[in-house]
JSON list of C-alpha atoms and ligand atoms in Angstrom, two decimals:
[
{"chain": "W", "resi": 1, "resn": "UNK", "atom": "CA", "xyz": [287.66, 168.52, -2.01]},
{"chain": "W", "resi": 2, "resn": "UNK", "atom": "CA", "xyz": [287.80, 166.78, -5.67]},
{"chain": "W", "resi": 3, "resn": "UNK", "atom": "CA", "xyz": [285.05, 164.71, -7.15]},
{"chain": "W", "resi": 4, "resn": "UNK", "atom": "CA", "xyz": [287.11, 161.22, -6.33]},
{"chain": "W", "resi": 5, "resn": "UNK", "atom": "CA", "xyz": [287.76, 162.27, -2.91]},
{"chain": "W", "resi": 6, "resn": "UNK", "atom": "CA", "xyz": [284.33, 163.04, -2.11]},
{"chain": "W", "resi": 7, "resn": "UNK", "atom": "CA", "xyz": [283.21, 160.10, -3.55]},
{"chain": "W", "resi": 8, "resn": "UNK", "atom": "CA", "xyz": [285.38, 158.37, -1.17]},
{"chain": "W", "resi": 9, "resn": "UNK", "atom": "CA", "xyz": [284.46, 159.80, 1.63]},
{"chain": "W", "resi": 10, "resn": "UNK", "atom": "CA", "xyz": [281.30, 158.97, 1.21]},
{"chain": "W", "resi": 11, "resn": "UNK", "atom": "CA", "xyz": [281.80, 155.42, 0.50]},
{"chain": "W", "resi": 12, "resn": "UNK", "atom": "CA", "xyz": [283.77, 155.30, 3.32]},
{"chain": "W", "resi": 13, "resn": "UNK", "atom": "CA", "xyz": [280.30, 156.51, 5.74]},
{"chain": "W", "resi": 14, "resn": "UNK", "atom": "CA", "xyz": [278.26, 154.52, 3.96]},
{"chain": "W", "resi": 15, "resn": "UNK", "atom": "CA", "xyz": [280.15, 151.39, 4.66]},
{"chain": "W", "resi": 16, "resn": "UNK", "atom": "CA", "xyz": [280.95, 152.42, 8.16]},
{"chain": "W", "resi": 17, "resn": "UNK", "atom": "CA", "xyz": [277.21, 152.53, 8.96]},
{"chain": "W", "resi": 18, "resn": "UNK", "atom": "CA", "xyz": [276.00, 149.35, 6.99]},
{"chain": "W", "resi": 19, "resn": "UNK", "atom": "CA", "xyz": [279.23, 147.27, 8.69]},
{"chain": "W", "resi": 20, "resn": "UNK", "atom": "CA", "xyz": [277.53, 149.02, 11.89]},
{"chain": "W", "resi": 21, "resn": "UNK", "atom": "CA", "xyz": [274.00, 148.25, 11.62]},
{"chain": "W", "resi": 22, "resn": "UNK", "atom": "CA", "xyz": [274.88, 144.70, 10.32]},
{"chain": "W", "resi": 23, "resn": "UNK", "atom": "CA", "xyz": [277.19, 144.14, 13.77]},
{"chain": "W", "resi": 24, "resn": "UNK", "atom": "CA", "xyz": [273.98, 145.79, 15.95]},
{"chain": "W", "resi": 25, "resn": "UNK", "atom": "CA", "xyz": [271.62, 143.35, 14.22]},
{"chain": "W", "resi": 26, "resn": "UNK", "atom": "CA", "xyz": [273.71, 140.67, 14.62]},
{"chain": "W", "resi": 27, "resn": "UNK", "atom": "CA", "xyz": [273.91, 141.33, 18.15]},
{"chain": "W", "resi": 28, "resn": "UNK", "atom": "CA", "xyz": [270.33, 141.89, 18.75]},
{"chain": "W", "resi": 29, "resn": "UNK", "atom": "CA", "xyz": [269.86, 138.33, 17.20]},
{"chain": "W", "resi": 30, "resn": "UNK", "atom": "CA", "xyz": [272.20, 136.67, 19.14]},
{"chain": "W", "resi": 31, "resn": "UNK", "atom": "CA", "xyz": [271.01, 138.26, 22.40]},
{"chain": "W", "resi": 32, "resn": "UNK", "atom": "CA", "xyz": [267.38, 136.87, 21.87]},
{"chain": "W", "resi": 33, "resn": "UNK", "atom": "CA", "xyz": [269.15, 133.70, 20.87]},
{"chain": "W", "resi": 34, "resn": "UNK", "atom": "CA", "xyz": [271.03, 133.36, 23.92]},
{"chain": "W", "resi": 35, "resn": "UNK", "atom": "CA", "xyz": [268.03, 134.51, 26.39]},
{"chain": "W", "resi": 36, "resn": "UNK", "atom": "CA", "xyz": [265.59, 132.24, 24.76]},
{"chain": "W", "resi": 37, "resn": "UNK", "atom": "CA", "xyz": [268.64, 129.27, 25.82]},
{"chain": "W", "resi": 38, "resn": "UNK", "atom": "CA", "xyz": [268.28, 130.55, 29.29]},
{"chain": "W", "resi": 39, "resn": "UNK", "atom": "CA", "xyz": [264.54, 130.10, 29.49]},
{"chain": "W", "resi": 40, "resn": "UNK", "atom": "CA", "xyz": [264.63, 126.88, 27.62]},
{"chain": "W", "resi": 41, "resn": "UNK", "atom": "CA", "xyz": [267.48, 125.69, 30.49]},
{"chain": "W", "resi": 42, "resn": "UNK", "atom": "CA", "xyz": [265.07, 126.82, 32.95]},
{"chain": "W", "resi": 43, "resn": "UNK", "atom": "CA", "xyz": [262.13, 125.31, 31.96]},
{"chain": "W", "resi": 44, "resn": "UNK", "atom": "CA", "xyz": [263.60, 121.99, 31.51]},
{"chain": "W", "resi": 45, "resn": "UNK", "atom": "CA", "xyz": [265.01, 122.35, 34.99]},
{"chain": "W", "resi": 46, "resn": "UNK", "atom": "CA", "xyz": [261.57, 123.46, 36.71]},
{"chain": "W", "resi": 47, "resn": "UNK", "atom": "CA", "xyz": [259.54, 120.98, 38.46]},
{"chain": "W", "resi": 48, "resn": "UNK", "atom": "CA", "xyz": [256.46, 121.44, 36.60]},
{"chain": "W", "resi": 49, "resn": "UNK", "atom": "CA", "xyz": [258.78, 119.90, 33.91]},
{"chain": "W", "resi": 50, "resn": "UNK", "atom": "CA", "xyz": [260.53, 116.82, 35.87]},
{"chain": "W", "resi": 51, "resn": "UNK", "atom": "CA", "xyz": [257.68, 116.19, 38.25]},
{"chain": "W", "resi": 52, "resn": "UNK", "atom": "CA", "xyz": [254.64, 117.20, 35.66]},
{"chain": "W", "resi": 53, "resn": "UNK", "atom": "CA", "xyz": [254.63, 116.79, 32.37]},
{"chain": "W", "resi": 54, "resn": "UNK", "atom": "CA", "xyz": [257.63, 114.93, 31.60]},
{"chain": "W", "resi": 55, "resn": "UNK", "atom": "CA", "xyz": [256.20, 111.72, 33.48]},
{"chain": "W", "resi": 56, "resn": "UNK", "atom": "CA", "xyz": [252.62, 112.44, 32.13]},
{"chain": "W", "resi": 57, "resn": "UNK", "atom": "CA", "xyz": [253.57, 112.41, 28.69]},
{"chain": "W", "resi": 58, "resn": "UNK", "atom": "CA", "xyz": [255.98, 109.23, 29.41]},
{"chain": "W", "resi": 59, "resn": "UNK", "atom": "CA", "xyz": [252.82, 107.51, 31.31]},
{"chain": "W", "resi": 60, "resn": "UNK", "atom": "CA", "xyz": [250.48, 108.30, 28.51]},
{"chain": "W", "resi": 61, "resn": "UNK", "atom": "CA", "xyz": [252.72, 106.91, 25.69]},
{"chain": "W", "resi": 62, "resn": "UNK", "atom": "CA", "xyz": [253.45, 103.90, 27.60]},
{"chain": "W", "resi": 63, "resn": "UNK", "atom": "CA", "xyz": [257.28, 104.83, 27.49]},
{"chain": "W", "resi": 64, "resn": "UNK", "atom": "CA", "xyz": [256.49, 103.88, 23.75]},
{"chain": "W", "resi": 65, "resn": "UNK", "atom": "CA", "xyz": [258.70, 106.10, 21.01]},
{"chain": "W", "resi": 66, "resn": "UNK", "atom": "CA", "xyz": [255.39, 108.02, 18.79]},
{"chain": "W", "resi": 67, "resn": "UNK", "atom": "CA", "xyz": [257.52, 108.25, 15.91]},
{"chain": "W", "resi": 68, "resn": "UNK", "atom": "CA", "xyz": [258.32, 104.59, 15.82]},
{"chain": "W", "resi": 69, "resn": "UNK", "atom": "CA", "xyz": [255.23, 103.89, 16.24]},
{"chain": "W", "resi": 70, "resn": "UNK", "atom": "CA", "xyz": [253.39, 105.96, 13.39]},
{"chain": "W", "resi": 71, "resn": "UNK", "atom": "CA", "xyz": [255.79, 103.42, 11.33]},
{"chain": "W", "resi": 72, "resn": "UNK", "atom": "CA", "xyz": [254.28, 100.51, 13.22]},
{"chain": "W", "resi": 73, "resn": "UNK", "atom": "CA", "xyz": [257.74, 99.97, 15.32]},
{"chain": "W", "resi": 74, "resn": "UNK", "atom": "CA", "xyz": [257.34, 99.30, 19.00]},
{"chain": "W", "resi": 75, "resn": "UNK", "atom": "CA", "xyz": [260.75, 100.94, 20.16]},
{"chain": "W", "resi": 76, "resn": "UNK", "atom": "CA", "xyz": [260.73, 102.12, 23.86]},
{"chain": "W", "resi": 77, "resn": "UNK", "atom": "CA", "xyz": [261.53, 105.96, 24.75]},
{"chain": "W", "resi": 78, "resn": "UNK", "atom": "CA", "xyz": [262.82, 108.22, 27.90]},
{"chain": "W", "resi": 79, "resn": "UNK", "atom": "CA", "xyz": [262.77, 111.10, 26.07]},
{"chain": "W", "resi": 80, "resn": "UNK", "atom": "CA", "xyz": [259.88, 113.63, 25.90]},
{"chain": "W", "resi": 81, "resn": "UNK", "atom": "CA", "xyz": [259.78, 115.52, 22.93]},
{"chain": "W", "resi": 82, "resn": "UNK", "atom": "CA", "xyz": [258.63, 119.10, 21.53]},
{"chain": "W", "resi": 83, "resn": "UNK", "atom": "CA", "xyz": [256.87, 117.96, 18.30]},
{"chain": "W", "resi": 84, "resn": "UNK", "atom": "CA", "xyz": [257.01, 122.16, 17.26]},
{"chain": "W", "resi": 85, "resn": "UNK", "atom": "CA", "xyz": [260.30, 122.80, 18.81]},
{"chain": "W", "resi": 86, "resn": "UNK", "atom": "CA", "xyz": [260.36, 124.61, 22.00]},
{"chain": "W", "resi": 87, "resn": "UNK", "atom": "CA", "xyz": [262.96, 126.97, 20.23]},
{"chain": "W", "resi": 88, "resn": "UNK", "atom": "CA", "xyz": [260.47, 128.04, 17.47]},
{"chain": "W", "resi": 89, "resn": "UNK", "atom": "CA", "xyz": [257.59, 128.30, 19.34]},
{"chain": "W", "resi": 90, "resn": "UNK", "atom": "CA", "xyz": [258.06, 128.60, 23.07]},
{"chain": "W", "resi": 91, "resn": "UNK", "atom": "CA", "xyz": [254.01, 129.23, 23.28]},
{"chain": "W", "resi": 92, "resn": "UNK", "atom": "CA", "xyz": [253.62, 125.92, 22.86]},
{"chain": "W", "resi": 93, "resn": "UNK", "atom": "CA", "xyz": [256.43, 124.54, 25.32]},
{"chain": "W", "resi": 94, "resn": "UNK", "atom": "CA", "xyz": [253.56, 123.56, 28.25]},
{"chain": "W", "resi": 95, "resn": "UNK", "atom": "CA", "xyz": [250.94, 121.75, 25.73]},
{"chain": "W", "resi": 96, "resn": "UNK", "atom": "CA", "xyz": [250.48, 118.27, 26.44]},
{"chain": "W", "resi": 97, "resn": "UNK", "atom": "CA", "xyz": [249.77, 117.89, 22.75]},
{"chain": "W", "resi": 98, "resn": "UNK", "atom": "CA", "xyz": [252.81, 119.29, 21.68]},
{"chain": "W", "resi": 99, "resn": "UNK", "atom": "CA", "xyz": [255.11, 117.01, 23.98]},
{"chain": "W", "resi": 100, "resn": "UNK", "atom": "CA", "xyz": [255.86, 113.48, 22.55]},
{"chain": "W", "resi": 101, "resn": "UNK", "atom": "CA", "xyz": [257.85, 110.36, 23.78]},
{"chain": "W", "resi": 102, "resn": "UNK", "atom": "CA", "xyz": [260.90, 109.55, 21.72]},
{"chain": "W", "resi": 103, "resn": "UNK", "atom": "CA", "xyz": [263.56, 107.10, 21.27]},
{"chain": "W", "resi": 104, "resn": "UNK", "atom": "CA", "xyz": [266.84, 108.12, 20.91]},
{"chain": "W", "resi": 105, "resn": "UNK", "atom": "CA", "xyz": [267.13, 107.49, 17.40]},
{"chain": "W", "resi": 106, "resn": "UNK", "atom": "CA", "xyz": [264.47, 109.20, 15.96]},
{"chain": "W", "resi": 107, "resn": "UNK", "atom": "CA", "xyz": [265.25, 112.02, 18.58]},
{"chain": "W", "resi": 108, "resn": "UNK", "atom": "CA", "xyz": [268.81, 112.67, 16.80]},
{"chain": "W", "resi": 109, "resn": "UNK", "atom": "CA", "xyz": [266.82, 112.29, 13.16]},
{"chain": "W", "resi": 110, "resn": "UNK", "atom": "CA", "xyz": [264.42, 115.06, 14.45]},
{"chain": "W", "resi": 111, "resn": "UNK", "atom": "CA", "xyz": [267.03, 117.44, 15.74]},
{"chain": "W", "resi": 112, "resn": "UNK", "atom": "CA", "xyz": [269.10, 117.24, 12.46]},
{"chain": "W", "resi": 113, "resn": "UNK", "atom": "CA", "xyz": [265.60, 117.57, 10.34]},
{"chain": "W", "resi": 114, "resn": "UNK", "atom": "CA", "xyz": [264.70, 120.84, 12.58]},
{"chain": "W", "resi": 115, "resn": "UNK", "atom": "CA", "xyz": [267.82, 122.44, 12.00]},
{"chain": "W", "resi": 116, "resn": "UNK", "atom": "CA", "xyz": [267.19, 121.93, 8.29]},
{"chain": "W", "resi": 117, "resn": "UNK", "atom": "CA", "xyz": [263.91, 122.73, 8.40]},
{"chain": "W", "resi": 118, "resn": "UNK", "atom": "CA", "xyz": [262.97, 125.23, 11.39]},
{"chain": "W", "resi": 119, "resn": "UNK", "atom": "CA", "xyz": [266.54, 126.28, 11.88]},
{"chain": "W", "resi": 120, "resn": "UNK", "atom": "CA", "xyz": [266.90, 125.33, 15.44]},
{"chain": "W", "resi": 121, "resn": "UNK", "atom": "CA", "xyz": [270.19, 124.69, 16.99]},
{"chain": "W", "resi": 122, "resn": "UNK", "atom": "CA", "xyz": [273.11, 127.27, 17.99]},
{"chain": "W", "resi": 123, "resn": "UNK", "atom": "CA", "xyz": [274.71, 129.43, 14.93]},
{"chain": "W", "resi": 124, "resn": "UNK", "atom": "CA", "xyz": [271.49, 128.75, 12.57]},
{"chain": "W", "resi": 125, "resn": "UNK", "atom": "CA", "xyz": [268.78, 131.18, 11.84]},
{"chain": "W", "resi": 126, "resn": "UNK", "atom": "CA", "xyz": [265.46, 130.13, 12.28]},
{"chain": "W", "resi": 127, "resn": "UNK", "atom": "CA", "xyz": [263.36, 130.33, 9.38]},
{"chain": "W", "resi": 128, "resn": "UNK", "atom": "CA", "xyz": [259.83, 131.63, 8.53]},
{"chain": "W", "resi": 129, "resn": "UNK", "atom": "CA", "xyz": [258.12, 128.45, 7.82]},
{"chain": "W", "resi": 130, "resn": "UNK", "atom": "CA", "xyz": [255.07, 126.81, 8.52]},
{"chain": "W", "resi": 131, "resn": "UNK", "atom": "CA", "xyz": [254.96, 124.43, 11.87]},
{"chain": "W", "resi": 132, "resn": "UNK", "atom": "CA", "xyz": [254.59, 120.84, 11.62]},
{"chain": "W", "resi": 133, "resn": "UNK", "atom": "CA", "xyz": [251.71, 120.00, 14.54]},
{"chain": "W", "resi": 134, "resn": "UNK", "atom": "CA", "xyz": [250.99, 116.75, 13.22]},
{"chain": "W", "resi": 135, "resn": "UNK", "atom": "CA", "xyz": [253.38, 113.26, 14.39]},
{"chain": "W", "resi": 136, "resn": "UNK", "atom": "CA", "xyz": [252.03, 111.31, 11.43]},
{"chain": "W", "resi": 137, "resn": "UNK", "atom": "CA", "xyz": [253.92, 113.62, 8.85]},
{"chain": "W", "resi": 138, "resn": "UNK", "atom": "CA", "xyz": [257.30, 113.76, 10.74]},
{"chain": "W", "resi": 139, "resn": "UNK", "atom": "CA", "xyz": [258.99, 110.46, 10.15]},
{"chain": "W", "resi": 140, "resn": "UNK", "atom": "CA", "xyz": [258.91, 110.90, 6.25]},
{"chain": "W", "resi": 141, "resn": "UNK", "atom": "CA", "xyz": [260.32, 114.52, 6.90]},
{"chain": "W", "resi": 142, "resn": "UNK", "atom": "CA", "xyz": [262.96, 113.08, 8.68]},
{"chain": "W", "resi": 143, "resn": "UNK", "atom": "CA", "xyz": [263.78, 110.27, 6.65]},
{"chain": "W", "resi": 144, "resn": "UNK", "atom": "CA", "xyz": [263.96, 112.70, 3.62]},
{"chain": "W", "resi": 145, "resn": "UNK", "atom": "CA", "xyz": [266.54, 114.99, 5.99]},
{"chain": "W", "resi": 146, "resn": "UNK", "atom": "CA", "xyz": [268.78, 112.25, 6.54]},
{"chain": "W", "resi": 147, "resn": "UNK", "atom": "CA", "xyz": [268.82, 110.76, 2.78]},
{"chain": "W", "resi": 148, "resn": "UNK", "atom": "CA", "xyz": [270.06, 114.24, 1.47]},
{"chain": "G", "resi": 201, "resn": "LIG", "atom": "ZN1", "xyz": [261.41, 106.34, 17.49]}
]
């Protein structure tokens, strides 16, 4: 083999290997994500959530959106939201301190903000960021995501 064909063969091998690795890692990440999604769906369907955590949080919050509340607005809400998203930290999924009542409008804004900040949502990649556990900082974050 001459120099050039040796070089080309080497290059071909390199790119095959790296392509394989790429797909391998990609599939692995996808698999983990799909598993999280399945667990998440199961969590929202189970009794502990439907008959325990969810109504307890709604009652604690008097069916009022806690995000609007921190901006001095009284809005009723029926959605119970994980302050730190389930997808980002599933260890906080049963923690009532990580749950809050939210209205539909804030929920949409928060979901958008979470996708941008945490990298949640299908097709996105989770980011290594600090979790924001305090509801009082979130409306400002959510507003900034909307105006961008
Ligand atoms: Zn709200």
